[in-house]
Amino acid sequence: MKKITSSIILSLCITLSISAQNTWQYYFENPASIWEESIPLGNGRIGMMPWGGVEKERIVLNEISLWSGNKQDADNPEAYKHLGEIRKLLFENKNKEAQDLMYKTFTCLGKGSADVSAYGSFQNFGNLQIDFLYPDKSDSIIDYKRTLDINNALSTTSFRKGDIVYNREYFTSFSDDIGVIKYTASKAKALNLTISLNREENYEVSVQGNTLSIYGQMTDNVKNDGMKYFGQVKVIPKGGTLVTGNKNIQIQNADEVILLVSLATNYNNENENEKEEAAKLIEKIDADYSTLKKNHISKYQQLFNRVDLTLSKNKNSDLPINKRLEAFATDKSDHDLVALYMQYGRYLLISSTRTGGLPPNLQGLWAPQIIPPWNADYHLNINLQMNLWGAEAGNLSELHLPLIEYTKSLVEPGQKTARIYYNSRGWVTHILGNIWGFTSPSESPSWGATNTAGAWLCQHLWEHYLYTQDLEYLKSVYPTMKGAALFFEDMLIEDPNNGYLVTAPTTSPENSYFTSQKEAVSISAGSTMDNQIIRELFTNVSEAAKLLNVDKDWIETIEVKKERLAPTSIGKHGQIMEWLEDYDEVEIHHRHVSQLYGLYPGYELNDATSPQLMEAAKTTLERRGDESTGWSMAWKINFWARLKDGNRAYKLIGDLLKPAGKGRGTYPNLFSAHPPMQIDGNFGGSAGIIEMLLQSHAGYIELLPAIPTEWKAGSVKGLKVRGGAEVTFSWKNGSISSIEIKSDIPNSFTLKLPEGEPLINGIKDYTIQEGKLNFKLKKKERITIQIK
């Protein structure tokens, strides 16, 4: 380390220039022909996806709470009678017999997620359709362009037909909670269109004056009282004539047409019904279009503009997005596409959840179908959790709260499930999650028997504290964390074959293994992922109790049990063992890599304390292979980032961004393909890019821990680190050149110093030990460092 120079001379103060936000957008040169080419807009509650058709425009409408089904009692009261026998069979290595018994006795009542009239499904709200008439249908279309403007959370469509230029703008207002659409033309009286609403089932449409309404009720065979929904489209023409039809509204010879779209359900609506809510949102609008747009952009940018990333462009960076993805498959030098993908992930999170609402589901809040794939529910063995991986580091901490509140909502039903199935205190949930508080095991034990989903969710409760350092918040979530730990305190049982405390029965999601009898089985006693998650939960609960000065005696009990969990072990192939026994996987290239939970999102595996396990993690990933479903490849980006291999992480980014046709990769509108579309791939990929740029899980801040060789220069603004600080930095020729750290709260920090001579300003008191800078910051105080 070269000599450290500190300057207090004002002229030498290094202040990183916070330039204007980069321009973030993508565009198409044609209307959408499939949903995965339409453009997602959302304000955290309502969503619109315009297709941009010339003759016929389809805009898919969604509201995040619109679900079929209802609250149901799916816990099987007979299940616990068979738990002892299931465990006995597992401990006698009769795993197939144990699994067969579970299929008969240890599932939910009913059909589980297969019954969309009970368990339910997220559903499409409806379709807004606009049919256009033009002066001369034979005129060709030129200069067509359809854009998602991520900086401003709006979409535009423009084209020339004949001698008239037509323009459209769409946004879902963050300030006024409605959808807004504006149609204009370059000539007066050129707009002729018919507006209608439709849905596949369970809907009625009515028209009154200049307002269209759509309404109905969801199917529900539990209480026969399904959710109600109501939507309105208010049509405001400028010039021309408005003609009210039986099921539509026609506009003739208008200069401009504005549509205001309001959507509501009666989910958790105690104060007013869905009709009153939807109508009120439109009635209160008294601003003109430019003011609506200005207010919307201002509120959205308060979230989006916190973070920026600059990477280099190439000749392909200005291509339409579908062609840009195709070009990236063979030319990875369009590094700006990676930055766009990171920011697109943040955009999707801002658009699909908000404080006081629901967390994003498997498709965010967008779905064109009545029953989307996998019901677009909350899968809890990674998928929902992955949706929020980038929330904290991506400086969107408040958007973590809907998931945290959702987790807290599972406590009451989860307590009942814990008692009925396991005779345990605390609370538990399994793989399936919906808005109705479903916590029972699924209809299929092979993938649904994992019972550490609640403990995994509790990691998010703890991570939010680490980033915010908010003790009042920690106090509010501590009972939820404690309840999850109480469940495992009771549920864990000694395996007589090895003396470890194990979860039994369980799985390693959603994989299976070959027994010594060559039988393919999923059910086991103790899986590596379970041990890692429970060890983490016990550690976090213990630390939280100490911070809050509560439960001293109980924590000692938890600490003893934690020491009796099986350690993460290395198997015969040099890999991290997935189960307590060194079984061979039925599917070596399985999409889940659950045994590496302790590498990411956990951090039990690290260079400092477990270098051998880190090597075994690499072997595990090599055996699993790179290409998989979209979200799985996103997970692997994070794995390789934690392993400090930026080139391999970048290779996975290339796999993730491969154009999806019949298989995995990325759809033209940048939605991730399982296939079909699952939004967790977007969120996980965005989080992985952040993890390549910045890490803080090991007790110190590290910049560019997994930078690819190709990323020679760039800059980052506003990423967050544990401890409560924002980090901005830039690099040239692969080396850090300047750093700024601003604390949100008073706290101590440690920074791993880059190579070179640091010029430090902003604070006087700091120490340097073993290449790490230790310093304290007051609230809103900054430290700046220039590296020579």
Tab-separated table of C-alpha atoms in Angstrom, residues 226-634:
chain	number	residue	atom	x	y	z
A	226	GLY	CA	-65.583	-14.081	-5.022
A	227	MET	CA	-63.736	-10.808	-5.390
A	228	LYS	CA	-65.555	-8.031	-7.210
A	229	TYR	CA	-63.910	-5.650	-9.633
A	230	PHE	CA	-64.914	-2.453	-11.379
A	231	GLY	CA	-63.137	-0.395	-14.017
A	232	GLN	CA	-63.938	2.821	-15.831
A	233	VAL	CA	-62.608	4.555	-18.919
A	234	LYS	CA	-63.506	8.213	-19.191
A	235	VAL	CA	-63.234	9.560	-22.749
A	236	ILE	CA	-62.325	13.231	-23.136
A	237	PRO	CA	-62.235	14.417	-26.763
A	238	LYS	CA	-61.065	17.791	-27.972
A	239	GLY	CA	-63.114	18.807	-30.932
A	240	GLY	CA	-65.190	16.365	-32.941
A	241	THR	CA	-68.213	14.384	-31.855
A	242	LEU	CA	-68.733	11.751	-29.164
A	243	VAL	CA	-71.321	9.060	-29.932
A	244	THR	CA	-72.419	6.679	-27.191
A	245	GLY	CA	-73.071	3.130	-28.352
A	246	ASN	CA	-74.579	0.197	-26.505
A	247	LYS	CA	-71.180	-1.231	-25.499
A	248	ASN	CA	-68.739	1.357	-26.854
A	249	ILE	CA	-67.982	5.000	-27.411
A	250	GLN	CA	-67.200	6.435	-30.843
A	251	ILE	CA	-65.175	9.577	-31.464
A	252	GLN	CA	-65.504	11.291	-34.837
A	253	ASN	CA	-63.269	14.005	-36.311
A	254	ALA	CA	-61.503	14.909	-33.073
A	255	ASP	CA	-58.258	16.845	-32.722
A	256	GLU	CA	-57.228	15.048	-29.542
A	257	VAL	CA	-58.578	12.248	-27.342
A	258	ILE	CA	-57.611	11.562	-23.737
A	259	LEU	CA	-58.614	8.386	-21.889
A	260	LEU	CA	-58.567	8.167	-18.094
A	261	VAL	CA	-58.545	4.575	-16.838
A	262	SER	CA	-59.487	3.657	-13.271
A	263	LEU	CA	-59.416	0.087	-11.874
A	264	ALA	CA	-60.420	-1.208	-8.435
A	265	THR	CA	-61.344	-4.383	-6.552
A	266	ASN	CA	-62.955	-5.009	-3.188
A	267	TYR	CA	-59.885	-6.833	-1.850
A	268	ASN	CA	-59.289	-5.644	1.727
A	269	ASN	CA	-61.553	-2.704	0.978
A	270	GLU	CA	-63.312	-1.851	4.240
A	271	ASN	CA	-64.211	1.781	3.642
A	272	GLU	CA	-65.847	1.759	0.227
A	273	ASN	CA	-66.726	-0.663	-2.529
A	274	GLU	CA	-64.868	-1.108	-5.777
A	275	LYS	CA	-67.312	1.067	-7.747
A	276	GLU	CA	-66.947	3.992	-5.390
A	277	GLU	CA	-63.165	3.715	-5.366
A	278	ALA	CA	-62.778	3.538	-9.144
A	279	ALA	CA	-65.211	6.379	-9.724
A	280	LYS	CA	-63.621	8.577	-7.068
A	281	LEU	CA	-60.179	8.279	-8.649
A	282	ILE	CA	-61.479	9.638	-11.934
A	283	GLU	CA	-63.817	12.237	-10.440
A	284	LYS	CA	-61.061	13.895	-8.465
A	285	ILE	CA	-58.994	14.598	-11.600
A	286	ASP	CA	-59.220	18.299	-12.364
A	287	ALA	CA	-55.773	18.883	-13.849
A	288	ASP	CA	-54.977	19.162	-17.537
A	289	TYR	CA	-52.956	16.483	-19.322
A	290	SER	CA	-49.607	18.247	-19.061
A	291	THR	CA	-50.017	18.636	-15.296
A	292	LEU	CA	-51.040	14.989	-14.871
A	293	LYS	CA	-47.965	13.931	-16.809
A	294	LYS	CA	-45.633	16.292	-14.966
A	295	ASN	CA	-46.852	15.143	-11.537
A	296	HIS	CA	-46.590	11.492	-12.541
A	297	ILE	CA	-43.010	11.837	-13.760
A	298	SER	CA	-41.956	13.804	-10.705
A	299	LYS	CA	-43.232	11.193	-8.255
A	300	TYR	CA	-41.813	8.273	-10.241
A	301	GLN	CA	-38.385	9.851	-10.558
A	302	GLN	CA	-38.144	10.250	-6.786
A	303	LEU	CA	-37.565	6.490	-6.818
A	304	PHE	CA	-35.956	5.774	-10.161
A	305	ASN	CA	-33.387	8.588	-10.234
A	306	ARG	CA	-31.622	7.442	-7.074
A	307	VAL	CA	-29.417	5.044	-9.062
A	308	ASP	CA	-27.598	5.191	-12.365
A	309	LEU	CA	-25.048	3.022	-14.157
A	310	THR	CA	-22.841	3.997	-17.067
A	311	LEU	CA	-21.217	1.317	-19.231
A	312	SER	CA	-19.871	1.642	-22.756
A	313	LYS	CA	-21.989	1.444	-25.906
A	314	ASN	CA	-21.265	0.046	-29.349
A	315	LYS	CA	-22.753	0.235	-32.828
A	316	ASN	CA	-25.696	-1.960	-31.747
A	317	SER	CA	-26.772	0.194	-28.812
A	318	ASP	CA	-29.202	2.255	-30.884
A	319	LEU	CA	-30.938	-0.696	-32.554
A	320	PRO	CA	-34.583	-1.580	-31.877
A	321	ILE	CA	-34.661	-3.748	-28.773
A	322	ASN	CA	-35.516	-7.006	-30.559
A	323	LYS	CA	-32.623	-6.507	-32.995
A	324	ARG	CA	-30.369	-5.335	-30.171
A	325	LEU	CA	-30.955	-8.582	-28.288
A	326	GLU	CA	-30.192	-10.582	-31.422
A	327	ALA	CA	-26.967	-8.630	-31.946
A	328	PHE	CA	-25.897	-9.174	-28.328
A	329	ALA	CA	-26.026	-12.922	-28.852
A	330	THR	CA	-22.897	-12.680	-31.013
A	331	ASP	CA	-21.402	-9.348	-29.916
A	332	LYS	CA	-21.250	-8.791	-26.160
A	333	SER	CA	-19.558	-5.386	-26.425
A	334	ASP	CA	-22.914	-3.596	-26.065
A	335	HIS	CA	-22.272	-3.213	-22.346
A	336	ASP	CA	-24.919	-0.507	-22.140
A	337	LEU	CA	-27.532	-3.215	-22.737
A	338	VAL	CA	-26.501	-4.753	-19.406
A	339	ALA	CA	-26.887	-1.385	-17.702
A	340	LEU	CA	-30.300	-1.032	-19.342
A	341	TYR	CA	-31.287	-4.464	-18.027
A	342	MET	CA	-30.261	-3.492	-14.506
A	343	GLN	CA	-32.283	-0.288	-14.673
A	344	TYR	CA	-35.186	-2.116	-16.320
A	345	GLY	CA	-35.290	-4.434	-13.300
A	346	ARG	CA	-35.535	-1.421	-11.000
A	347	TYR	CA	-38.222	0.042	-13.276
A	348	LEU	CA	-40.256	-3.169	-13.118
A	349	LEU	CA	-40.016	-3.272	-9.325
A	350	ILE	CA	-41.133	0.352	-9.006
A	351	SER	CA	-43.965	-0.415	-11.437
A	352	SER	CA	-45.225	-3.641	-9.832
A	353	THR	CA	-45.285	-2.932	-6.080
A	354	ARG	CA	-45.685	-0.016	-3.720
A	355	THR	CA	-45.856	0.717	-0.015
A	356	GLY	CA	-49.137	-0.455	1.464
A	357	GLY	CA	-49.809	-2.820	-1.434
A	358	LEU	CA	-48.994	-6.368	-2.452
A	359	PRO	CA	-45.565	-7.672	-3.470
A	360	PRO	CA	-45.011	-8.474	-7.151
A	361	ASN	CA	-46.241	-11.922	-8.146
A	362	LEU	CA	-44.715	-14.384	-10.614
A	363	GLN	CA	-45.539	-11.958	-13.435
A	364	GLY	CA	-45.144	-8.723	-11.500
A	365	LEU	CA	-48.640	-7.362	-11.990
A	366	TRP	CA	-49.029	-8.036	-15.709
A	367	ALA	CA	-51.022	-10.880	-17.239
A	368	PRO	CA	-53.058	-11.151	-20.438
A	369	GLN	CA	-54.814	-14.363	-19.366
A	370	ILE	CA	-57.602	-15.318	-16.991
A	371	ILE	CA	-55.341	-18.031	-15.552
A	372	PRO	CA	-51.647	-17.165	-16.049
A	373	PRO	CA	-48.911	-19.822	-15.805
A	374	TRP	CA	-48.630	-21.222	-12.275
A	375	ASN	CA	-51.570	-18.954	-11.368
A	376	ALA	CA	-49.043	-16.058	-11.260
A	377	ASP	CA	-49.007	-16.763	-7.534
A	378	TYR	CA	-46.311	-16.424	-4.875
A	379	HIS	CA	-43.965	-19.397	-5.179
A	380	LEU	CA	-41.963	-19.348	-1.949
A	381	ASN	CA	-39.018	-21.628	-2.625
A	382	ILE	CA	-37.119	-18.814	-4.368
A	383	ASN	CA	-39.336	-17.016	-6.854
A	384	LEU	CA	-41.065	-14.434	-4.675
A	385	GLN	CA	-37.875	-13.866	-2.709
A	386	MET	CA	-35.891	-13.308	-5.918
A	387	ASN	CA	-38.333	-10.568	-6.886
A	388	LEU	CA	-36.983	-8.433	-4.037
A	389	TRP	CA	-33.266	-9.288	-4.218
A	390	GLY	CA	-32.434	-5.923	-5.752
A	391	ALA	CA	-34.686	-3.765	-3.584
A	392	GLU	CA	-32.167	-2.770	-0.919
A	393	ALA	CA	-28.930	-2.508	-2.904
A	394	GLY	CA	-30.900	-0.921	-5.750
A	395	ASN	CA	-31.920	1.918	-3.387
A	396	LEU	CA	-35.617	1.011	-3.368
A	397	SER	CA	-35.775	0.008	0.267
A	398	GLU	CA	-39.387	1.068	0.837
A	399	LEU	CA	-40.494	-1.275	-1.949
A	400	HIS	CA	-39.315	-4.147	0.234
A	401	LEU	CA	-42.111	-3.384	2.708
A	402	PRO	CA	-44.987	-5.049	0.798
A	403	LEU	CA	-43.119	-8.364	0.918
A	404	ILE	CA	-42.348	-7.810	4.595
A	405	GLU	CA	-45.996	-7.071	5.359
A	406	TYR	CA	-47.040	-10.095	3.300
A	407	THR	CA	-44.692	-12.240	5.392
A	408	LYS	CA	-46.226	-10.909	8.590
A	409	SER	CA	-49.693	-11.730	7.227
A	410	LEU	CA	-48.728	-15.420	7.021
A	411	VAL	CA	-48.103	-15.703	10.756
A	412	GLU	CA	-51.698	-16.292	11.851
A	413	PRO	CA	-52.603	-18.957	9.261
A	414	GLY	CA	-49.070	-20.353	9.534
A	415	GLN	CA	-49.488	-20.925	13.262
A	416	LYS	CA	-52.484	-23.127	12.583
A	417	THR	CA	-50.606	-25.046	9.896
A	418	ALA	CA	-47.628	-25.538	12.236
A	419	ARG	CA	-49.837	-26.937	14.955
A	420	ILE	CA	-51.918	-29.237	12.736
A	421	TYR	CA	-49.115	-30.761	10.666
A	422	TYR	CA	-46.151	-30.713	13.064
A	423	ASN	CA	-47.614	-30.083	16.551
A	424	SER	CA	-45.204	-27.162	16.747
A	425	ARG	CA	-45.340	-23.651	18.092
A	426	GLY	CA	-44.529	-20.703	15.861
A	427	TRP	CA	-45.585	-20.473	12.256
A	428	VAL	CA	-44.725	-22.177	8.988
A	429	THR	CA	-45.534	-21.877	5.319
A	430	HIS	CA	-44.589	-24.124	2.451
A	431	ILE	CA	-44.111	-23.593	-1.288
A	432	LEU	CA	-47.477	-22.205	-2.318
A	433	GLY	CA	-48.507	-18.656	-1.535
A	434	ASN	CA	-51.482	-16.547	-2.563
A	435	ILE	CA	-53.214	-13.399	-1.359
A	436	TRP	CA	-55.580	-15.507	0.764
A	437	GLY	CA	-53.036	-16.646	3.370
A	438	PHE	CA	-52.469	-20.187	2.091
A	439	THR	CA	-49.738	-21.856	4.210
A	440	SER	CA	-50.518	-25.580	3.907
A	441	PRO	CA	-48.295	-28.099	2.126
A	442	SER	CA	-49.124	-28.350	-1.556
A	443	GLU	CA	-51.039	-31.036	-3.367
A	444	SER	CA	-47.731	-32.622	-4.412
A	445	PRO	CA	-45.135	-33.425	-1.702
A	446	SER	CA	-42.373	-33.984	-4.278
A	447	TRP	CA	-42.127	-30.228	-4.773
A	448	GLY	CA	-44.387	-28.844	-2.074
A	449	ALA	CA	-43.132	-30.382	1.178
A	450	THR	CA	-40.333	-27.893	1.830
A	451	ASN	CA	-41.131	-26.094	5.084
A	452	THR	CA	-38.340	-23.488	5.220
A	453	ALA	CA	-40.146	-20.991	2.964
A	454	GLY	CA	-41.151	-18.835	5.942
A	455	ALA	CA	-37.613	-18.852	7.304
A	456	TRP	CA	-36.357	-17.770	3.877
A	457	LEU	CA	-38.860	-14.904	3.885
A	458	CYS	CA	-37.514	-13.881	7.280
A	459	GLN	CA	-34.139	-13.244	5.673
A	460	HIS	CA	-35.808	-10.293	3.940
A	461	LEU	CA	-37.052	-8.944	7.263
A	462	TRP	CA	-33.485	-9.000	8.578
A	463	GLU	CA	-31.866	-7.623	5.422
A	464	HIS	CA	-34.181	-4.609	5.493
A	465	TYR	CA	-32.907	-3.883	8.980
A	466	LEU	CA	-29.258	-4.276	7.927
A	467	TYR	CA	-29.714	-1.675	5.191
A	468	THR	CA	-31.802	0.758	7.245
A	469	GLN	CA	-30.538	0.170	10.811
A	470	ASP	CA	-34.062	1.031	11.968
A	471	LEU	CA	-34.528	-0.427	15.457
A	472	GLU	CA	-38.210	0.505	15.607
A	473	TYR	CA	-38.753	-1.434	12.418
A	474	LEU	CA	-36.765	-4.369	13.830
A	475	LYS	CA	-38.958	-4.341	16.915
A	476	SER	CA	-42.037	-4.611	14.673
A	477	VAL	CA	-40.781	-7.671	12.760
A	478	TYR	CA	-38.993	-9.458	15.599
A	479	PRO	CA	-42.125	-11.415	16.641
A	480	THR	CA	-42.437	-12.747	13.076
A	481	MET	CA	-38.797	-13.836	13.037
A	482	LYS	CA	-39.118	-15.342	16.504
A	483	GLY	CA	-42.234	-17.246	15.468
A	484	ALA	CA	-40.401	-18.781	12.525
A	485	ALA	CA	-37.556	-19.824	14.848
A	486	LEU	CA	-39.998	-21.272	17.411
A	487	PHE	CA	-41.391	-23.527	14.722
A	488	PHE	CA	-37.982	-25.035	14.020
A	489	GLU	CA	-37.119	-25.213	17.698
A	490	ASP	CA	-40.034	-27.637	18.020
A	491	MET	CA	-40.022	-29.261	14.596
A	492	LEU	CA	-36.341	-30.224	14.351
A	493	ILE	CA	-35.775	-33.856	15.295
A	494	GLU	CA	-32.618	-35.850	15.911
A	495	ASP	CA	-31.610	-38.154	13.079
A	496	PRO	CA	-30.523	-41.354	14.873
A	497	ASN	CA	-28.144	-42.163	12.014
A	498	ASN	CA	-25.881	-39.165	12.581
A	499	GLY	CA	-27.080	-37.252	15.659
A	500	TYR	CA	-27.879	-34.072	13.749
A	501	LEU	CA	-31.088	-32.130	14.185
A	502	VAL	CA	-32.950	-32.280	10.875
A	503	THR	CA	-36.110	-31.128	9.186
A	504	ALA	CA	-38.156	-34.235	8.441
A	505	PRO	CA	-39.859	-34.571	6.085
A	506	THR	CA	-38.492	-32.046	3.591
A	507	THR	CA	-37.122	-31.672	0.060
A	508	SER	CA	-34.376	-29.878	-1.780
A	509	PRO	CA	-36.547	-27.764	-4.087
A	510	GLU	CA	-37.565	-29.077	-6.595
A	511	ASN	CA	-34.958	-31.742	-7.238
A	512	SER	CA	-34.942	-35.482	-6.690
A	513	TYR	CA	-32.214	-38.086	-6.101
A	514	PHE	CA	-31.487	-41.758	-6.603
A	515	THR	CA	-31.619	-43.962	-3.535
A	516	SER	CA	-29.309	-46.944	-3.131
A	517	GLN	CA	-32.147	-48.966	-4.670
A	518	LYS	CA	-31.997	-46.678	-7.733
A	519	GLU	CA	-35.403	-45.199	-6.949
A	520	ALA	CA	-36.066	-41.571	-7.833
A	521	VAL	CA	-37.241	-39.816	-4.658
A	522	SER	CA	-37.747	-36.203	-3.577
A	523	ILE	CA	-38.577	-36.489	0.130
A	524	SER	CA	-35.674	-36.552	2.562
A	525	ALA	CA	-34.682	-35.887	6.156
A	526	GLY	CA	-32.642	-32.722	6.235
A	527	SER	CA	-31.461	-30.954	3.078
A	528	THR	CA	-28.467	-28.658	2.795
A	529	MET	CA	-30.650	-25.676	1.956
A	530	ASP	CA	-32.794	-26.270	5.045
A	531	ASN	CA	-29.732	-26.403	7.292
A	532	GLN	CA	-28.306	-23.212	5.818
A	533	ILE	CA	-31.601	-21.309	6.074
A	534	ILE	CA	-32.323	-22.422	9.644
A	535	ARG	CA	-28.767	-21.682	10.746
A	536	GLU	CA	-29.154	-18.219	9.236
A	537	LEU	CA	-32.564	-17.705	10.850
A	538	PHE	CA	-31.287	-18.690	14.293
A	539	THR	CA	-28.282	-16.394	13.857
A	540	ASN	CA	-30.408	-13.433	12.771
A	541	VAL	CA	-33.008	-13.930	15.497
A	542	SER	CA	-30.253	-14.156	18.083
A	543	GLU	CA	-28.657	-10.934	16.856
A	544	ALA	CA	-32.034	-9.170	16.729
A	545	ALA	CA	-32.824	-10.239	20.304
A	546	LYS	CA	-29.497	-8.853	21.498
A	547	LEU	CA	-30.099	-5.554	19.735
A	548	LEU	CA	-33.555	-5.316	21.290
A	549	ASN	CA	-32.374	-6.657	24.659
A	550	VAL	CA	-35.026	-9.391	24.853
A	551	ASP	CA	-35.291	-13.190	25.187
A	552	LYS	CA	-31.801	-13.794	26.559
A	553	ASP	CA	-32.559	-17.270	27.950
A	554	TRP	CA	-34.481	-18.402	24.887
A	555	ILE	CA	-31.699	-17.291	22.550
A	556	GLU	CA	-29.270	-19.503	24.445
A	557	THR	CA	-31.535	-22.458	23.667
A	558	ILE	CA	-31.645	-21.490	19.987
A	559	GLU	CA	-27.857	-21.178	19.850
A	560	VAL	CA	-27.480	-24.713	21.237
A	561	LYS	CA	-29.841	-26.098	18.620
A	562	LYS	CA	-28.044	-24.197	15.874
A	563	GLU	CA	-24.811	-26.026	16.713
A	564	ARG	CA	-26.549	-29.363	16.204
A	565	LEU	CA	-27.506	-28.643	12.580
A	566	ALA	CA	-25.520	-30.516	9.965
A	567	PRO	CA	-22.678	-28.461	8.458
A	568	THR	CA	-22.470	-27.777	4.745
A	569	SER	CA	-20.379	-30.658	3.385
A	570	ILE	CA	-18.405	-31.639	0.289
A	571	GLY	CA	-19.381	-34.752	-1.659
A	572	LYS	CA	-17.669	-37.362	-3.783
A	573	HIS	CA	-17.565	-35.158	-6.867
A	574	GLY	CA	-16.018	-32.263	-4.948
A	575	GLN	CA	-19.433	-30.584	-4.925
A	576	ILE	CA	-21.560	-29.129	-2.157
A	577	MET	CA	-23.785	-31.995	-1.051
A	578	GLU	CA	-27.455	-31.266	-1.658
A	579	TRP	CA	-28.748	-33.736	0.920
A	580	LEU	CA	-27.314	-35.227	4.139
A	581	GLU	CA	-26.449	-38.325	2.140
A	582	ASP	CA	-24.214	-37.976	-0.908
A	583	TYR	CA	-26.948	-38.933	-3.341
A	584	ASP	CA	-26.683	-38.568	-7.097
A	585	GLU	CA	-29.190	-36.165	-8.587
A	586	VAL	CA	-31.845	-37.478	-10.922
A	587	GLU	CA	-31.341	-34.294	-12.929
A	588	ILE	CA	-27.759	-33.028	-12.735
A	589	HIS	CA	-28.663	-29.835	-14.617
A	590	HIS	CA	-31.683	-29.048	-12.463
A	591	ARG	CA	-32.788	-25.402	-12.470
A	592	HIS	CA	-32.658	-25.116	-8.646
A	593	VAL	CA	-29.242	-24.971	-7.011
A	594	SER	CA	-30.661	-24.943	-3.505
A	595	GLN	CA	-27.541	-26.312	-1.812
A	596	LEU	CA	-25.839	-22.993	-2.616
A	597	TYR	CA	-28.333	-20.872	-0.677
A	598	GLY	CA	-25.474	-20.206	1.726
A	599	LEU	CA	-23.498	-18.603	-1.112
A	600	TYR	CA	-26.372	-16.437	-2.328
A	601	PRO	CA	-28.710	-15.008	-1.117
A	602	GLY	CA	-27.168	-16.135	2.162
A	603	TYR	CA	-23.502	-15.575	2.955
A	604	GLU	CA	-22.483	-18.522	5.059
A	605	LEU	CA	-20.063	-19.511	2.302
A	606	ASN	CA	-17.283	-16.948	1.938
A	607	ASP	CA	-13.583	-16.662	1.224
A	608	ALA	CA	-12.643	-15.735	4.775
A	609	THR	CA	-14.163	-18.641	6.679
A	610	SER	CA	-14.841	-21.367	4.122
A	611	PRO	CA	-12.433	-21.284	1.130
A	612	GLN	CA	-12.812	-25.033	0.548
A	613	LEU	CA	-16.570	-24.695	0.374
A	614	MET	CA	-16.175	-21.839	-2.095
A	615	GLU	CA	-14.204	-24.154	-4.368
A	616	ALA	CA	-16.849	-26.824	-3.909
A	617	ALA	CA	-19.481	-24.251	-4.866
A	618	LYS	CA	-17.665	-23.694	-8.167
A	619	THR	CA	-17.660	-27.434	-8.777
A	620	THR	CA	-21.373	-27.553	-8.001
A	621	LEU	CA	-22.087	-24.849	-10.560
A	622	GLU	CA	-19.941	-26.543	-13.188
A	623	ARG	CA	-21.897	-29.747	-12.675
A	624	ARG	CA	-25.227	-27.944	-12.843
A	625	GLY	CA	-24.278	-26.114	-16.021
A	626	ASP	CA	-24.992	-22.553	-17.065
A	627	GLU	CA	-28.024	-22.631	-19.316
A	628	SER	CA	-31.353	-23.204	-17.627
A	629	THR	CA	-34.623	-21.393	-17.099
A	630	GLY	CA	-34.437	-17.600	-17.066
A	631	TRP	CA	-34.632	-17.150	-13.307
A	632	SER	CA	-32.120	-19.951	-12.723
A	633	MET	CA	-29.553	-18.234	-14.942
A	634	ALA	CA	-30.246	-15.014	-13.048
